[in-house]
Coordinates of C-alpha atoms and ligand atoms in Angstrom, one line a residue:
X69 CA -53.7 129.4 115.3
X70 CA -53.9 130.2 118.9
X71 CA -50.9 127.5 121.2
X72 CA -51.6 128.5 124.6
X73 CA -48.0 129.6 125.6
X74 CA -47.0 128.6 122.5
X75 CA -46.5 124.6 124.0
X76 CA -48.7 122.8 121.1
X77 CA -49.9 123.1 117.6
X78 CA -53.8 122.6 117.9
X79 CA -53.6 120.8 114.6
X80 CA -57.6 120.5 114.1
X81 CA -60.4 123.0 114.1
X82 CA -63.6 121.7 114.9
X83 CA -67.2 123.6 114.5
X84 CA -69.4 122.3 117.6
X85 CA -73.0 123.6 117.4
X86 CA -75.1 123.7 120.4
X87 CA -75.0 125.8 123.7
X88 CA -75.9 123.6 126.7
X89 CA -74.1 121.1 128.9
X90 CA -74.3 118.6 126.8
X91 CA -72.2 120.6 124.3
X92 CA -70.4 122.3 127.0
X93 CA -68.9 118.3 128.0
X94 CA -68.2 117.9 124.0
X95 CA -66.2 120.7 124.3
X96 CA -64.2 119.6 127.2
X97 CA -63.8 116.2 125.8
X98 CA -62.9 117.6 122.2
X99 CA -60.5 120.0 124.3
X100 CA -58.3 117.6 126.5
X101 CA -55.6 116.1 124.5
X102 CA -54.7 119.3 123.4
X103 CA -55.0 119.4 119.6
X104 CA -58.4 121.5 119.4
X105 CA -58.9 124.6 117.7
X106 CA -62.7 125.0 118.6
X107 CA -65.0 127.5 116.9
X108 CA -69.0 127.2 118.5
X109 CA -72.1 128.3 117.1
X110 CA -75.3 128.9 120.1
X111 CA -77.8 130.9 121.1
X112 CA -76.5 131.6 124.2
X113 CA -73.4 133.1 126.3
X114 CA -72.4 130.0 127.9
X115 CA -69.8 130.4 130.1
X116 CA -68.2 127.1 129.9
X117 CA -68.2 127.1 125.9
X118 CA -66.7 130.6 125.9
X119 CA -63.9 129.7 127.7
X120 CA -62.9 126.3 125.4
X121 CA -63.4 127.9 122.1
X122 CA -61.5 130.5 120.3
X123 CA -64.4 131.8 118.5
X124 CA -67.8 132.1 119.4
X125 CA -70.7 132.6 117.5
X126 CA -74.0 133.8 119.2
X127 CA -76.4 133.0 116.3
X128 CA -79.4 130.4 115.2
X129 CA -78.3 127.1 115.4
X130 CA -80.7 125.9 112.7
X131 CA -79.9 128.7 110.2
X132 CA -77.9 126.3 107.8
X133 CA -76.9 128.9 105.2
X134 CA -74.8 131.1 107.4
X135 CA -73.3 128.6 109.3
X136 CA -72.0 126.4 106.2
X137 CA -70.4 129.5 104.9
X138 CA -69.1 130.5 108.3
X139 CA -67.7 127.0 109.0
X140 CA -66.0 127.0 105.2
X141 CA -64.9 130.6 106.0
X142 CA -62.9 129.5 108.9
X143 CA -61.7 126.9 107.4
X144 CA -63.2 124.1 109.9
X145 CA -61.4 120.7 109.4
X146 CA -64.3 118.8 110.9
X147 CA -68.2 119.4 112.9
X148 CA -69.8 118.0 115.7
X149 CA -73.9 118.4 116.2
X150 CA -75.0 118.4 119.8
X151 CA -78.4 119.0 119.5
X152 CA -81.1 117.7 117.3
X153 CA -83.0 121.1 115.5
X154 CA -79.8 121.7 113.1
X155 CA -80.3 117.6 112.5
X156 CA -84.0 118.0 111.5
X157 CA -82.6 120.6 108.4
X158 CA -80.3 119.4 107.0
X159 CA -76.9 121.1 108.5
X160 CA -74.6 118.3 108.0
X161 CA -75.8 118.1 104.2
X162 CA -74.8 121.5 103.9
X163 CA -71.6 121.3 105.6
X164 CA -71.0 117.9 103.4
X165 CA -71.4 119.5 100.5
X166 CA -69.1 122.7 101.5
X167 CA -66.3 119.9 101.8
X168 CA -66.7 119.3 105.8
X169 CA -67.2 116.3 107.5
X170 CA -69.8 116.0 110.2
X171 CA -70.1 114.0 113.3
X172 CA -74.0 113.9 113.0
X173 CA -75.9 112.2 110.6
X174 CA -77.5 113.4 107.3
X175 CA -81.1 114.4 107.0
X176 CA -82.4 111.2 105.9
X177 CA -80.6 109.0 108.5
X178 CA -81.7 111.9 111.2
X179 CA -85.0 110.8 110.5
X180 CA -84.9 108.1 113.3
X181 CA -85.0 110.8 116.1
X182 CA -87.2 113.6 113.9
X183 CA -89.4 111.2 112.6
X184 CA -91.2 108.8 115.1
X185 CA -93.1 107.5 112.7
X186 CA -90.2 106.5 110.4
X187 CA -88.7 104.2 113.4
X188 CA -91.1 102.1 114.0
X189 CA -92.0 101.6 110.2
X190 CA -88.1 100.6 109.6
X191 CA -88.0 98.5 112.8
X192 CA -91.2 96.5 111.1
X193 CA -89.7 96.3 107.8
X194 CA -86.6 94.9 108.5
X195 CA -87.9 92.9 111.5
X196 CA -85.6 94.1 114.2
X197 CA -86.1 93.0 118.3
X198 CA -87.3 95.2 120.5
X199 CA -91.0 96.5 118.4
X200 CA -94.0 97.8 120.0
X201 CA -97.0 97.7 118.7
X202 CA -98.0 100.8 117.0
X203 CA -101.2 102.8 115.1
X204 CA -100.3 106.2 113.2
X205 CA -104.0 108.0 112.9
X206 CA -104.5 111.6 111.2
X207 CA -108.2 111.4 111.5
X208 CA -109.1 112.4 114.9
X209 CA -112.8 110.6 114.4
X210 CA -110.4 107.4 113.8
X211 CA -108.4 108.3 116.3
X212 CA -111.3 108.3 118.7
X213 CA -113.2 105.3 118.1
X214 CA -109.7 103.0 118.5
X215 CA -109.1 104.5 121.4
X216 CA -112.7 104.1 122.7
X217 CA -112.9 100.2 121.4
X218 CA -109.0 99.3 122.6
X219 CA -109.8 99.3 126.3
X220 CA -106.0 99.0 127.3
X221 CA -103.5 101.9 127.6
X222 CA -101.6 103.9 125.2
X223 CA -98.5 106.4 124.7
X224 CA -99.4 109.3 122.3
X225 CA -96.4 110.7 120.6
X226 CA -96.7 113.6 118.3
X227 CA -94.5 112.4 114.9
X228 CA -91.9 115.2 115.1
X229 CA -89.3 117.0 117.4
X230 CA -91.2 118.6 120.4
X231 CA -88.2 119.0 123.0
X232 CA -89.2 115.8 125.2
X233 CA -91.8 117.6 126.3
X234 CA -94.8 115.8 123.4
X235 CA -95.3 112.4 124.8
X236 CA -98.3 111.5 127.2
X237 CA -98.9 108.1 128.4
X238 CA -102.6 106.9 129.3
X239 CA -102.2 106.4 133.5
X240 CA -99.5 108.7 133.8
X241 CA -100.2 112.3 132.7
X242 CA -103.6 111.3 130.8
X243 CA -106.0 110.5 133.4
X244 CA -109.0 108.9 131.0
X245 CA -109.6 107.2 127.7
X246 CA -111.2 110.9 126.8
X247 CA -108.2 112.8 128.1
X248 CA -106.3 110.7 125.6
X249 CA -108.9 111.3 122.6
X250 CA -108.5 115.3 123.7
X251 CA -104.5 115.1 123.4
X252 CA -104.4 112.9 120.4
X253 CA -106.6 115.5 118.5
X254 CA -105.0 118.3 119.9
X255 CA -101.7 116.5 118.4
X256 CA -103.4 116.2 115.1
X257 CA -105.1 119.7 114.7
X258 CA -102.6 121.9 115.9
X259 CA -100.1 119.7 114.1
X260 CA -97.8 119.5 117.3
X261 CA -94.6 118.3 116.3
X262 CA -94.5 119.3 112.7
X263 CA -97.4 116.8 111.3
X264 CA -100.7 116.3 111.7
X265 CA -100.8 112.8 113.3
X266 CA -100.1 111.1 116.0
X267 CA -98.5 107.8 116.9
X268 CA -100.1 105.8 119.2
X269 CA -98.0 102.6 120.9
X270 CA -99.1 100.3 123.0
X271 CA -97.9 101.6 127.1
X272 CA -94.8 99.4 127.9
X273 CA -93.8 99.0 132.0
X274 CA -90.7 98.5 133.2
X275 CA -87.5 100.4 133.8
X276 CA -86.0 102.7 131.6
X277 CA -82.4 103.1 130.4
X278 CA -79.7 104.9 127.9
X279 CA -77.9 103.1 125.7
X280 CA -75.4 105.7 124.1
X281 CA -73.4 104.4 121.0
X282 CA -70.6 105.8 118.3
X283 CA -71.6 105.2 114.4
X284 CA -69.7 105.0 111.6
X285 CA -71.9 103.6 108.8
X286 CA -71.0 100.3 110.3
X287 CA -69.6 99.4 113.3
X288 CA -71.7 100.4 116.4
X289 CA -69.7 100.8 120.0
X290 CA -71.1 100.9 123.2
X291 CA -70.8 103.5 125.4
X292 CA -71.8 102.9 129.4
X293 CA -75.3 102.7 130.4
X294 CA -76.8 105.5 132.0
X295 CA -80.3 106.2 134.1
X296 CA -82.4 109.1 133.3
X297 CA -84.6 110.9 135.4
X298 CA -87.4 112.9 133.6
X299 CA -89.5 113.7 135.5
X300 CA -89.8 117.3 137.6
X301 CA -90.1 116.1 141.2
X302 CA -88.6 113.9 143.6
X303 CA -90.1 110.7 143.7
X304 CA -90.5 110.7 140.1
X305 CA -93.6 112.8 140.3
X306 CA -94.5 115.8 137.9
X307 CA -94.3 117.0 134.3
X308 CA -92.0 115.5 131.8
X309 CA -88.6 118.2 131.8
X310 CA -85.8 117.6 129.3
X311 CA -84.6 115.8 132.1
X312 CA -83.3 116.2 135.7
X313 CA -80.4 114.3 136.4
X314 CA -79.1 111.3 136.0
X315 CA -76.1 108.2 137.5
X316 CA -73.9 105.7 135.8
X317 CA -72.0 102.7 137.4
X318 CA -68.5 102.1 137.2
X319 CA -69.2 98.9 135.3
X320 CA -71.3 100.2 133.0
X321 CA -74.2 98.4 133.3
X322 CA -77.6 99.4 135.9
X323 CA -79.1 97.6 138.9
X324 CA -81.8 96.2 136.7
X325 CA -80.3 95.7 133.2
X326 CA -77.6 92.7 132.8
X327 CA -74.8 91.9 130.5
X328 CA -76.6 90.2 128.1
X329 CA -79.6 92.4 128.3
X330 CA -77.3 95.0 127.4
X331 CA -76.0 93.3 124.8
X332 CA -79.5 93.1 123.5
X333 CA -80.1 96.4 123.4
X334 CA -76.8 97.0 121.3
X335 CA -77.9 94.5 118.9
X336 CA -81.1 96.2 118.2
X337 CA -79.5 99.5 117.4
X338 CA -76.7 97.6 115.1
X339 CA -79.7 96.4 113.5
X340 CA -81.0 100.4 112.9
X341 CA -77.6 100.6 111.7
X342 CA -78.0 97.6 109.0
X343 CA -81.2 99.1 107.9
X344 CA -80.8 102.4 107.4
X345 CA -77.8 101.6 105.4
X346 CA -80.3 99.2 103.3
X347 CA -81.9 102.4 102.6
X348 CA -79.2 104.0 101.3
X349 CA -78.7 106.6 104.3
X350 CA -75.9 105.7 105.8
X351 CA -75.8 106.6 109.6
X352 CA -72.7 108.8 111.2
X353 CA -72.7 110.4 114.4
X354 CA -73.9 109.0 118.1
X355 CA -77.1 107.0 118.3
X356 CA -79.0 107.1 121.6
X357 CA -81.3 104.2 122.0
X358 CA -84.0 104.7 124.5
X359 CA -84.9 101.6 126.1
X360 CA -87.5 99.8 128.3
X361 CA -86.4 96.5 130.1
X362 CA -89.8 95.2 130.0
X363 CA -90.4 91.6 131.0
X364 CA -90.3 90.2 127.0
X365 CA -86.6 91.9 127.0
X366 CA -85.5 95.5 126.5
X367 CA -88.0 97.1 124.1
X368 CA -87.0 100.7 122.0
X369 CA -88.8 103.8 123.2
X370 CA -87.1 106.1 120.8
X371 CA -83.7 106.7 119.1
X372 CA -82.1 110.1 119.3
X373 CA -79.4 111.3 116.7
X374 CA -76.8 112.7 119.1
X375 CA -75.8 112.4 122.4
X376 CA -78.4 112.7 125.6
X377 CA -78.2 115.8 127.6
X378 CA -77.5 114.8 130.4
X379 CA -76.8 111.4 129.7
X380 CA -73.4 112.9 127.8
X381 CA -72.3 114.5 131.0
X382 CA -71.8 111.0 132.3
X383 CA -70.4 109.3 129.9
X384 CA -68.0 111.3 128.4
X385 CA -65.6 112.9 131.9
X386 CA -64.8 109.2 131.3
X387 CA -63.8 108.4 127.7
X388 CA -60.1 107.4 127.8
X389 CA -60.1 108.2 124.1
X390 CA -59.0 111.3 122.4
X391 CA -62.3 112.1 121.2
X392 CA -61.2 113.7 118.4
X393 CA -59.7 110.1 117.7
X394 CA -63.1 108.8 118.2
X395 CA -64.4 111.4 115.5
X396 CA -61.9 111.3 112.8
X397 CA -63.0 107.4 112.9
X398 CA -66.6 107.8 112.9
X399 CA -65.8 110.4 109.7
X400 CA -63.6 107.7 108.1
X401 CA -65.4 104.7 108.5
X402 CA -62.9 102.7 111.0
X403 CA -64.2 102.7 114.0
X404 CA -64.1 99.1 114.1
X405 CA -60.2 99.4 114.7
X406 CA -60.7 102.1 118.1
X407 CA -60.5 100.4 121.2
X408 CA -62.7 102.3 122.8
X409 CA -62.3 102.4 126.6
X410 CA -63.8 104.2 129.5
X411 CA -62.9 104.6 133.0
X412 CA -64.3 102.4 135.6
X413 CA -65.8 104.8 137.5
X414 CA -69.9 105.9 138.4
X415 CA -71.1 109.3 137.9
X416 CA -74.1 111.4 139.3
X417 CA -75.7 114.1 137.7
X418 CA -78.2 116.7 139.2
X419 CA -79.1 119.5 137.4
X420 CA -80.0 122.8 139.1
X421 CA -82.7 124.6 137.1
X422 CA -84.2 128.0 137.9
X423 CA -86.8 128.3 140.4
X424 CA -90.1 127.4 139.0
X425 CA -88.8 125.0 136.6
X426 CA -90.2 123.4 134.5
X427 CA -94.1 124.9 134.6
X428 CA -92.9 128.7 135.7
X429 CA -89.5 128.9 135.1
X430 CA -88.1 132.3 136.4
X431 CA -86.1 134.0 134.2
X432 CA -82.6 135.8 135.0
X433 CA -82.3 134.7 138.3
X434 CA -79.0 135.2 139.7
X435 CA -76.3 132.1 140.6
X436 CA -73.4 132.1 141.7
X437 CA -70.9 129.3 142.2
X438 CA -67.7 128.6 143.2
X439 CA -66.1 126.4 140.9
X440 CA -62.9 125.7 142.5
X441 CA -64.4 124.6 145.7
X442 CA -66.9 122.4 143.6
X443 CA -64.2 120.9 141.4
X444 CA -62.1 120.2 144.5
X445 CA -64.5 117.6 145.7
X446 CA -64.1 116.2 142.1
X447 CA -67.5 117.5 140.7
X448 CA -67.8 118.9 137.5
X449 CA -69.3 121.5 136.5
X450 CA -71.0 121.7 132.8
X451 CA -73.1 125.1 132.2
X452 CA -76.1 125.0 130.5
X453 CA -78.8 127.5 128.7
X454 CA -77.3 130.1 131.2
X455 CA -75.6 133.6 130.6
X456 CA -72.8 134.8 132.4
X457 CA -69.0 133.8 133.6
X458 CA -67.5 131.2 135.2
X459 CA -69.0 132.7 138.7
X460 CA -71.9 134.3 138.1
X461 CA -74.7 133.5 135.8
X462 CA -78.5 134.2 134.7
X463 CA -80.9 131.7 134.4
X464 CA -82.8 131.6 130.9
X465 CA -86.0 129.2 131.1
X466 CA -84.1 126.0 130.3
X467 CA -82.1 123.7 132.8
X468 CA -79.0 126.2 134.4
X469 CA -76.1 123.7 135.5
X470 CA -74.8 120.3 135.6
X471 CA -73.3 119.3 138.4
X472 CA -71.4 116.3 137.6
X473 CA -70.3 113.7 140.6
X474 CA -67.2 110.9 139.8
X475 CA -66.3 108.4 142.1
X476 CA -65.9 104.7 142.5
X477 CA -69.3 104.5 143.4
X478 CA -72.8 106.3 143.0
X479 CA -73.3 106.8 146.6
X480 CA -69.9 108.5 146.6
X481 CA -70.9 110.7 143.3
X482 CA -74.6 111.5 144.9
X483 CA -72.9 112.7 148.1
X484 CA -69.9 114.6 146.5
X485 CA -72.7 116.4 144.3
X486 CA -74.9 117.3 147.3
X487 CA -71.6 118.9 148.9
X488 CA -70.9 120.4 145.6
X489 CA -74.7 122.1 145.9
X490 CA -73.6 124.5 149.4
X491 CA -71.5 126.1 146.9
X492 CA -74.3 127.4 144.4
X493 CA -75.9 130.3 146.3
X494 CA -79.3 131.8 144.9
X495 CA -82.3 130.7 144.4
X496 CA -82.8 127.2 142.1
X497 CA -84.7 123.9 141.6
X498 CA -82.9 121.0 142.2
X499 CA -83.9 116.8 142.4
X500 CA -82.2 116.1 145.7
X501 CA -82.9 112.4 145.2
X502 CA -81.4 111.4 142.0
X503 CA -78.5 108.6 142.3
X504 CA -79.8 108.2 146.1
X505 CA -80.1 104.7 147.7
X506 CA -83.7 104.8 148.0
X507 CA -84.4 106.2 144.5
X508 CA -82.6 103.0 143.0
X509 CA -83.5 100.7 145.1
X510 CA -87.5 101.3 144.7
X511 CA -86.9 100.6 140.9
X512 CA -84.6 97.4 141.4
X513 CA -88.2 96.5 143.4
X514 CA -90.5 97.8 140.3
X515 CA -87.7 96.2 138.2
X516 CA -88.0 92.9 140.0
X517 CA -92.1 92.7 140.1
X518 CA -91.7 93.2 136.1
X519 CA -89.6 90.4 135.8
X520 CA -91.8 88.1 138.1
X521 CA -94.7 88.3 136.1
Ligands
LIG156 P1 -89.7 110.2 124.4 O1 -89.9 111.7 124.1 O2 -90.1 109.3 123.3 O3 -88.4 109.9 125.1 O4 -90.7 109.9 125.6 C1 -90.7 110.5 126.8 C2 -91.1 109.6 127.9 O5 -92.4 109.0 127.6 C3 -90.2 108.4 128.0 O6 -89.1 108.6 128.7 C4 -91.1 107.3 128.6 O7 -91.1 107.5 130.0 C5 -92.5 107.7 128.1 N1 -92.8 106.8 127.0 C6 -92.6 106.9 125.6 N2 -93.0 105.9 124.9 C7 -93.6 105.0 125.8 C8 -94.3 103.8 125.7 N3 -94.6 103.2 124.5 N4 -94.8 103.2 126.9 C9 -94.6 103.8 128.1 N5 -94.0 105.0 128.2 C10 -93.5 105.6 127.1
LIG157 N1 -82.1 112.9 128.2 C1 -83.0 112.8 127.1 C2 -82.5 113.4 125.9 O1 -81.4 113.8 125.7 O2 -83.3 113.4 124.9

């Protein structure tokens, strides 16, 4: 086993699969105390991973066979899943039943982030807080006479995993009842997101937020809140990407969501929790809960079966925790013994993305970055779908680089990451405004005419 000048055992070899910045910030995480012998499987050269694993794998991150032998082959001693497609089939059943224990769950507790559908249909069966009201139609003739009759607005999500990129909300990027009876069938016929249906829930308003948590079967733990920002263009204007950015506070809680309402939240995912273990599927890995704070309360928009990218990027620069701790516990059922504990501190994301993101992306675009000067003004720096080293890379079509603010505040993350940004030369896209004054406050505003009605 590699010691770096022979100073410490790395007494655990971890498999992490998944080649962005979210897994790039599990690596660093899993990396930190010391004891990490880490092997990664990805698509693509990333920089950051290459330099925090010992092997590196450039191959299919769904291709289940190969990895399972590889991971038994190397004699893994445990794996983390960053990203969702090796969820959707089947990888940690495989790696289960070739003797290693996965941080991710299995493919019938996965189901809550590859099958919409399935969600909302538990959440209704075992009553849980937090339901919208939802249709599921696979006749587009159906389809179109609710639509037509309903009169009030909709969100059409396709059933399965479509990168972020499948939902469409009447008022937002459907402009007419017809636009929506065009999208739904398009959904339907072309079978977008692995079905052919398409869920239709009622359009909730309010103000979005992350909840991230740890799952061990059981015990659910909170990790801070985090707010998203989706959409392309400053002002919140433009396509849906995988995301842009995103900030944290140092308490752990937003402008616009409260202790309590938290606590809400948390108890509508240990709910999940309750019932997916009433339907014999037991859940392990991190649940992301998707929330609205709507004025009835926080309401679920969707669950995700691993961490958010970015929303990992700020919660996990400040996880006191070994997180190898944190995993071994989630593998053997005890997390309800961690005391889990996270800095007080807020934290600003921006992402740079290539130039034309995310409608033209432009492809191997140079970037280059100085990561010593960025680091010195305590930003991080996460790579994503990029090629390259530590100083140079090429963009692919997916987001390039996370730049990672922590301070005591978000005004003093946002402006350390807009210093951080004179030191990434080329040509890139960028959302200037994320984790700015104004940006926040115009949704405490929004936030507060929600909860006046
Ligand atoms: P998802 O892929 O489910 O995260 O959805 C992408 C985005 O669509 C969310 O971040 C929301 O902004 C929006 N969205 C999803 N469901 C609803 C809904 N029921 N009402 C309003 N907006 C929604
Ligand atoms: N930030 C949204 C996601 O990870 O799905």
């Amino acid at each position: 086993m590699r010691s770096p000048e022979g100073q410490q055992q790395k007494d655990v070899r971890v498999l992490l699969i998944g080649g962005g910045a979210r897994e790039h910030t599990i690596a660093e995480a899993l990396c930190r105390g010391g004891r990490t012998d880490l092997l990664t499987v990805s698509r693509n050269d990333n920089p950051g991973l290459a330099a925090l694993s010992r092997k590196m794998a450039c191959h299919d991150e769904r291709d289940v066979r190969w990895i399972s032998e590889w991971a038994r082959e190397q004699a893994v001693d445990l794996a983390v899943i960053g990203l969702e497609d090796p969820l959707e089939v089947g990888l940690p059943d495989a790696l289960d039943l070739a003797g290693i224990p996965t941080v991710g769950p299995m493919r019938q507790a996965a189901r809550l982030e590859t099958s919409k559908l399935f969600t909302r249909d538990l959440m209704r069966k075992y009553d849980i807080p937090g339901q919208v009201e939802y249709h599921y139609f696979t006749d587009p003739h159906a389809l179109r006479r609710f639509l037509r009759a309903a009169d009030r607005e909709f969100a059409l999500k396709p059933v399965g995993l479509t990168a972020g990129k499948g939902v469409k909300v009447m008022g937002l990027q459907l402009h007419s009842v017809e636009d929506a009876i065009e999208y739904g069938q398009a959904v339907i016929q072309g079978r977008i997101g692995g079905a052919a249906g398409v869920v239709v829930e009622e359009r909730l308003i309010g103000e979005e937020f992350t909840l991230q948590t740890f799952v061990d079967g059981h015990t659910v733990l909170p990790m801070p809140l985090v707010k998203d920002y989706k959409r392309a263009f400053e002002g919140d204007e433009g396509p849906n990407t995988g995301s842009m950015g995103s900030y944290s506070q140092a308490d752990g809680l937003l402008p616009f969501v409260t202790e309590r309402q938290r606590d809400e939240a948390l108890g509508i995912l240990r709910r999940v929790t309750e019932g997916l273990r009433s339907e014999g599927c037991p859940y392990r890995g991190v649940m992301y809960g998707q929330f609205m704070m709507t004025d009835e309360g926080a309401k679920l928009i969707e669950i995700n079966a691993r961490f958010g990218d970015p929303e990992a990027t700020n919660v996990l620069p400040l996880l006191e925790n070994d997180l190898v701790d944190v995993c071994h516990a989630i593998i053997g059922g005890t997390l309800e013994d961690l005391d889990l504990r996270f800095a007080r501190k807020a934290t600003v994301c921006k992402y740079v993305t290539p130039p034309g993101y995310p409608l033209q992306p432009r492809v191997a675009v140079k970037l280059g970055l100085d990561r010593t000067r960025i680091e010195s003004l305590g930003v991080k720096v996460f790579f994503a779908k990029v090629n390259g080293t530590d100083a140079e890379v090429l963009t692919t079509t997916s987001r390039s680089i996370a730049l990672v603010g922590v301070a005591d505040t978000v005004d003093e993350a946002e402006q350390s990451v807009e210093q951080a940004l004179a030191y990434v030369h080329g040509e890139y896209h960028v959302r200037r405004d994320i984790g700015k004054r104004h940006l926040v406050e115009r949704r405490l505003d929004r936030a507060a005419v929600v909860a006046s009605r």
